Amino acid sequence: MRYLVATDSVHTTAAACDYLEPRLDPDDEVAVLTVVAPNDDAAGADGAPGSPSSNRDAGDAANVAAARLAGRATVETLLREGEPAGTVRSVGDERDADVVLVGVHGGRPGAGPGLGSVARSVLEGADRPVVVLPLPSLGGNGEGA
């Protein structure tokens, strides 16, 4: 099996690892994809795409997957620039992913419990199975995932 994990945070990656760990075989491939907006110099330190903290989050998310899935499958991390949902679909095609995993919404504190715009767009344009991962309560606004 070939899995594509689209992530924007350690929370989403941890949820993906929780889902994948009991399902993986050593021959499986897991590509962990983080998408950032290209040259977004206006982004602040609040985790917005393209900001330094967003790029740090991408590295942290990749480290979580590499550590948790080591020895269970082949794990590759990818960092791409572009519009998130379109990039997820494009990489899914490139990798011929059997399944795409996305978080229900952005994995940042304060995110509401509803389906986020990227997850919704990936689902609406899907040509392969998409698993929408529940995320733990992240606090910030009193709502959980």
Short mmCIF file of N, CA and C in Angstrom, two decimals, residues 60-138:
data_model
loop_
_atom_site.label_atom_id
_atom_site.label_comp_id
_atom_site.label_asym_id
_atom_site.label_seq_id
_atom_site.Cartn_x
_atom_site.Cartn_y
_atom_site.Cartn_z
N ASP A 60 8.93 19.56 12.12
CA ASP A 60 8.52 18.82 13.31
C ASP A 60 7.56 17.69 12.94
N ALA A 61 6.62 17.98 12.05
CA ALA A 61 5.66 16.97 11.61
C ALA A 61 6.37 15.81 10.92
N ALA A 62 7.36 16.12 10.10
CA ALA A 62 8.12 15.07 9.42
C ALA A 62 8.89 14.22 10.42
N ASN A 63 9.46 14.86 11.44
CA ASN A 63 10.21 14.12 12.46
C ASN A 63 9.31 13.15 13.23
N VAL A 64 8.07 13.58 13.52
CA VAL A 64 7.12 12.70 14.23
C VAL A 64 6.88 11.43 13.43
N ALA A 65 6.61 11.58 12.15
CA ALA A 65 6.33 10.42 11.30
C ALA A 65 7.56 9.52 11.18
N ALA A 66 8.71 10.12 10.97
CA ALA A 66 9.94 9.32 10.83
C ALA A 66 10.21 8.51 12.09
N ALA A 67 10.02 9.13 13.26
CA ALA A 67 10.29 8.43 14.51
C ALA A 67 9.25 7.36 14.80
N ARG A 68 7.99 7.68 14.63
CA ARG A 68 6.92 6.74 15.00
C ARG A 68 6.76 5.59 14.03
N LEU A 69 7.07 5.80 12.76
CA LEU A 69 6.83 4.76 11.76
C LEU A 69 8.10 4.04 11.33
N ALA A 70 9.24 4.40 11.90
CA ALA A 70 10.51 3.77 11.55
C ALA A 70 10.41 2.25 11.74
N GLY A 71 10.84 1.52 10.74
CA GLY A 71 10.85 0.07 10.81
C GLY A 71 9.51 -0.58 10.48
N ARG A 72 8.46 0.22 10.40
CA ARG A 72 7.13 -0.33 10.09
C ARG A 72 6.82 -0.24 8.61
N ALA A 73 7.43 0.73 7.93
CA ALA A 73 7.21 0.98 6.51
C ALA A 73 8.31 1.90 6.02
N THR A 74 8.37 2.09 4.71
CA THR A 74 9.27 3.07 4.14
C THR A 74 8.60 4.43 4.29
N VAL A 75 9.30 5.37 4.91
CA VAL A 75 8.73 6.70 5.16
C VAL A 75 9.56 7.74 4.42
N GLU A 76 8.88 8.59 3.67
CA GLU A 76 9.53 9.69 2.97
C GLU A 76 8.79 10.97 3.32
N THR A 77 9.53 12.04 3.53
CA THR A 77 8.91 13.32 3.83
C THR A 77 9.07 14.25 2.65
N LEU A 78 8.01 15.00 2.38
CA LEU A 78 7.99 15.92 1.25
C LEU A 78 7.54 17.30 1.72
N LEU A 79 8.18 18.32 1.24
CA LEU A 79 7.77 19.70 1.50
C LEU A 79 7.56 20.34 0.14
N ARG A 80 6.35 20.83 -0.10
CA ARG A 80 6.03 21.44 -1.38
C ARG A 80 5.44 22.82 -1.14
N GLU A 81 5.61 23.69 -2.13
CA GLU A 81 4.99 25.00 -2.12
C GLU A 81 3.79 24.96 -3.04
N GLY A 82 2.72 25.64 -2.64
CA GLY A 82 1.55 25.72 -3.50
C GLY A 82 0.27 25.80 -2.71
N GLU A 83 -0.83 25.74 -3.44
CA GLU A 83 -2.17 25.74 -2.83
C GLU A 83 -2.37 24.36 -2.22
N PRO A 84 -2.71 24.27 -0.93
CA PRO A 84 -2.70 22.98 -0.23
C PRO A 84 -3.54 21.86 -0.85
N ALA A 85 -4.82 22.07 -1.07
CA ALA A 85 -5.67 20.97 -1.55
C ALA A 85 -5.24 20.49 -2.94
N GLY A 86 -4.96 21.41 -3.83
CA GLY A 86 -4.52 21.04 -5.17
C GLY A 86 -3.19 20.31 -5.15
N THR A 87 -2.30 20.74 -4.26
CA THR A 87 -0.99 20.09 -4.14
C THR A 87 -1.15 18.69 -3.57
N VAL A 88 -2.04 18.51 -2.60
CA VAL A 88 -2.29 17.17 -2.05
C VAL A 88 -2.80 16.24 -3.15
N ARG A 89 -3.76 16.70 -3.93
CA ARG A 89 -4.28 15.86 -5.02
C ARG A 89 -3.19 15.56 -6.04
N SER A 90 -2.39 16.56 -6.38
CA SER A 90 -1.33 16.38 -7.36
C SER A 90 -0.28 15.37 -6.89
N VAL A 91 0.15 15.49 -5.64
CA VAL A 91 1.13 14.56 -5.10
C VAL A 91 0.52 13.16 -4.97
N GLY A 92 -0.76 13.08 -4.63
CA GLY A 92 -1.43 11.78 -4.61
C GLY A 92 -1.37 11.10 -5.97
N ASP A 93 -1.56 11.89 -7.02
CA ASP A 93 -1.44 11.34 -8.39
C ASP A 93 -0.01 10.93 -8.70
N GLU A 94 0.95 11.82 -8.39
CA GLU A 94 2.37 11.53 -8.65
C GLU A 94 2.81 10.24 -7.97
N ARG A 95 2.39 10.07 -6.73
CA ARG A 95 2.80 8.93 -5.91
C ARG A 95 1.92 7.71 -6.12
N ASP A 96 0.86 7.86 -6.91
CA ASP A 96 -0.12 6.80 -7.11
C ASP A 96 -0.56 6.24 -5.76
N ALA A 97 -0.90 7.16 -4.85
CA ALA A 97 -1.30 6.80 -3.49
C ALA A 97 -2.57 5.96 -3.52
N ASP A 98 -2.60 4.92 -2.71
CA ASP A 98 -3.81 4.12 -2.56
C ASP A 98 -4.80 4.81 -1.64
N VAL A 99 -4.29 5.54 -0.66
CA VAL A 99 -5.11 6.24 0.34
C VAL A 99 -4.44 7.56 0.69
N VAL A 100 -5.25 8.60 0.84
CA VAL A 100 -4.77 9.90 1.30
C VAL A 100 -5.34 10.13 2.70
N LEU A 101 -4.50 10.57 3.62
CA LEU A 101 -4.93 10.89 4.98
C LEU A 101 -4.81 12.39 5.19
N VAL A 102 -5.88 13.00 5.71
CA VAL A 102 -5.88 14.43 6.02
C VAL A 102 -6.50 14.62 7.39
N GLY A 103 -6.12 15.70 8.06
CA GLY A 103 -6.75 16.05 9.31
C GLY A 103 -8.10 16.68 9.05
N VAL A 104 -9.00 16.58 10.02
CA VAL A 104 -10.33 17.13 9.87
C VAL A 104 -10.27 18.65 9.67
N HIS A 105 -9.26 19.28 10.24
CA HIS A 105 -9.03 20.72 10.10
C HIS A 105 -7.58 20.98 10.46
N GLY A 106 -7.15 22.22 10.33
CA GLY A 106 -5.77 22.57 10.68
C GLY A 106 -5.45 22.13 12.09
N GLY A 107 -4.27 21.60 12.28
CA GLY A 107 -3.88 21.07 13.59
C GLY A 107 -3.29 22.09 14.51
N ARG A 108 -3.84 23.28 14.51
CA ARG A 108 -3.32 24.35 15.36
C ARG A 108 -4.29 24.64 16.50
N PRO A 109 -3.77 25.05 17.65
CA PRO A 109 -4.66 25.43 18.75
C PRO A 109 -5.67 26.48 18.30
N GLY A 110 -6.90 26.31 18.76
CA GLY A 110 -7.95 27.24 18.40
C GLY A 110 -8.76 26.84 17.18
N ALA A 111 -8.33 25.81 16.46
CA ALA A 111 -9.07 25.36 15.30
C ALA A 111 -10.40 24.77 15.76
N GLY A 112 -11.47 25.09 15.06
CA GLY A 112 -12.79 24.58 15.41
C GLY A 112 -12.91 23.10 15.07
N PRO A 113 -14.02 22.49 15.49
CA PRO A 113 -14.20 21.05 15.30
C PRO A 113 -14.67 20.66 13.91
N GLY A 114 -15.11 21.61 13.11
CA GLY A 114 -15.69 21.29 11.80
C GLY A 114 -14.65 20.93 10.76
N LEU A 115 -15.14 20.41 9.66
CA LEU A 115 -14.28 20.05 8.53
C LEU A 115 -13.69 21.33 7.94
N GLY A 116 -12.37 21.36 7.84
CA GLY A 116 -11.68 22.53 7.32
C GLY A 116 -11.75 22.62 5.80
N SER A 117 -11.38 23.77 5.27
CA SER A 117 -11.48 24.02 3.83
C SER A 117 -10.57 23.12 3.01
N VAL A 118 -9.37 22.83 3.51
CA VAL A 118 -8.46 21.97 2.75
C VAL A 118 -9.00 20.53 2.72
N ALA A 119 -9.40 20.02 3.88
CA ALA A 119 -9.95 18.66 3.92
C ALA A 119 -11.18 18.56 3.03
N ARG A 120 -12.05 19.56 3.08
CA ARG A 120 -13.26 19.56 2.25
C ARG A 120 -12.90 19.54 0.77
N SER A 121 -11.95 20.36 0.37
CA SER A 121 -11.56 20.42 -1.03
C SER A 121 -10.90 19.12 -1.50
N VAL A 122 -10.06 18.52 -0.65
CA VAL A 122 -9.44 17.24 -1.00
C VAL A 122 -10.53 16.19 -1.19
N LEU A 123 -11.51 16.15 -0.29
CA LEU A 123 -12.61 15.20 -0.40
C LEU A 123 -13.43 15.42 -1.66
N GLU A 124 -13.76 16.67 -1.94
CA GLU A 124 -14.60 16.98 -3.10
C GLU A 124 -13.92 16.63 -4.41
N GLY A 125 -12.59 16.71 -4.47
CA GLY A 125 -11.88 16.40 -5.70
C GLY A 125 -11.23 15.02 -5.71
N ALA A 126 -11.59 14.18 -4.75
CA ALA A 126 -10.91 12.89 -4.58
C ALA A 126 -11.22 11.91 -5.71
N ASP A 127 -10.16 11.23 -6.14
CA ASP A 127 -10.32 10.12 -7.08
C ASP A 127 -9.74 8.84 -6.48
N ARG A 128 -9.54 8.86 -5.16
CA ARG A 128 -9.04 7.72 -4.40
C ARG A 128 -9.58 7.86 -2.98
N PRO A 129 -9.54 6.81 -2.18
CA PRO A 129 -10.04 6.92 -0.81
C PRO A 129 -9.29 7.99 0.00
N VAL A 130 -10.05 8.72 0.79
CA VAL A 130 -9.50 9.74 1.68
C VAL A 130 -9.97 9.42 3.09
N VAL A 131 -9.03 9.33 4.01
CA VAL A 131 -9.34 9.12 5.42
C VAL A 131 -9.21 10.48 6.11
N VAL A 132 -10.28 10.92 6.76
CA VAL A 132 -10.26 12.16 7.51
C VAL A 132 -10.02 11.80 8.97
N LEU A 133 -8.90 12.27 9.48
CA LEU A 133 -8.45 11.92 10.83
C LEU A 133 -9.01 12.85 11.88
N PRO A 134 -9.62 12.32 12.93
CA PRO A 134 -10.01 13.19 14.04
C PRO A 134 -8.76 13.66 14.76
N LEU A 135 -8.82 14.86 15.26
CA LEU A 135 -7.69 15.41 16.00
C LEU A 135 -8.09 15.59 17.46
N PRO A 136 -7.11 15.51 18.36
CA PRO A 136 -7.43 15.73 19.78
C PRO A 136 -7.84 17.17 20.01
N SER A 137 -8.49 17.41 21.12
CA SER A 137 -8.83 18.77 21.49
C SER A 137 -7.55 19.56 21.63
N LEU A 138 -7.49 20.71 20.97
CA LEU A 138 -6.27 21.51 20.98
C LEU A 138 -6.42 22.77 21.82
#
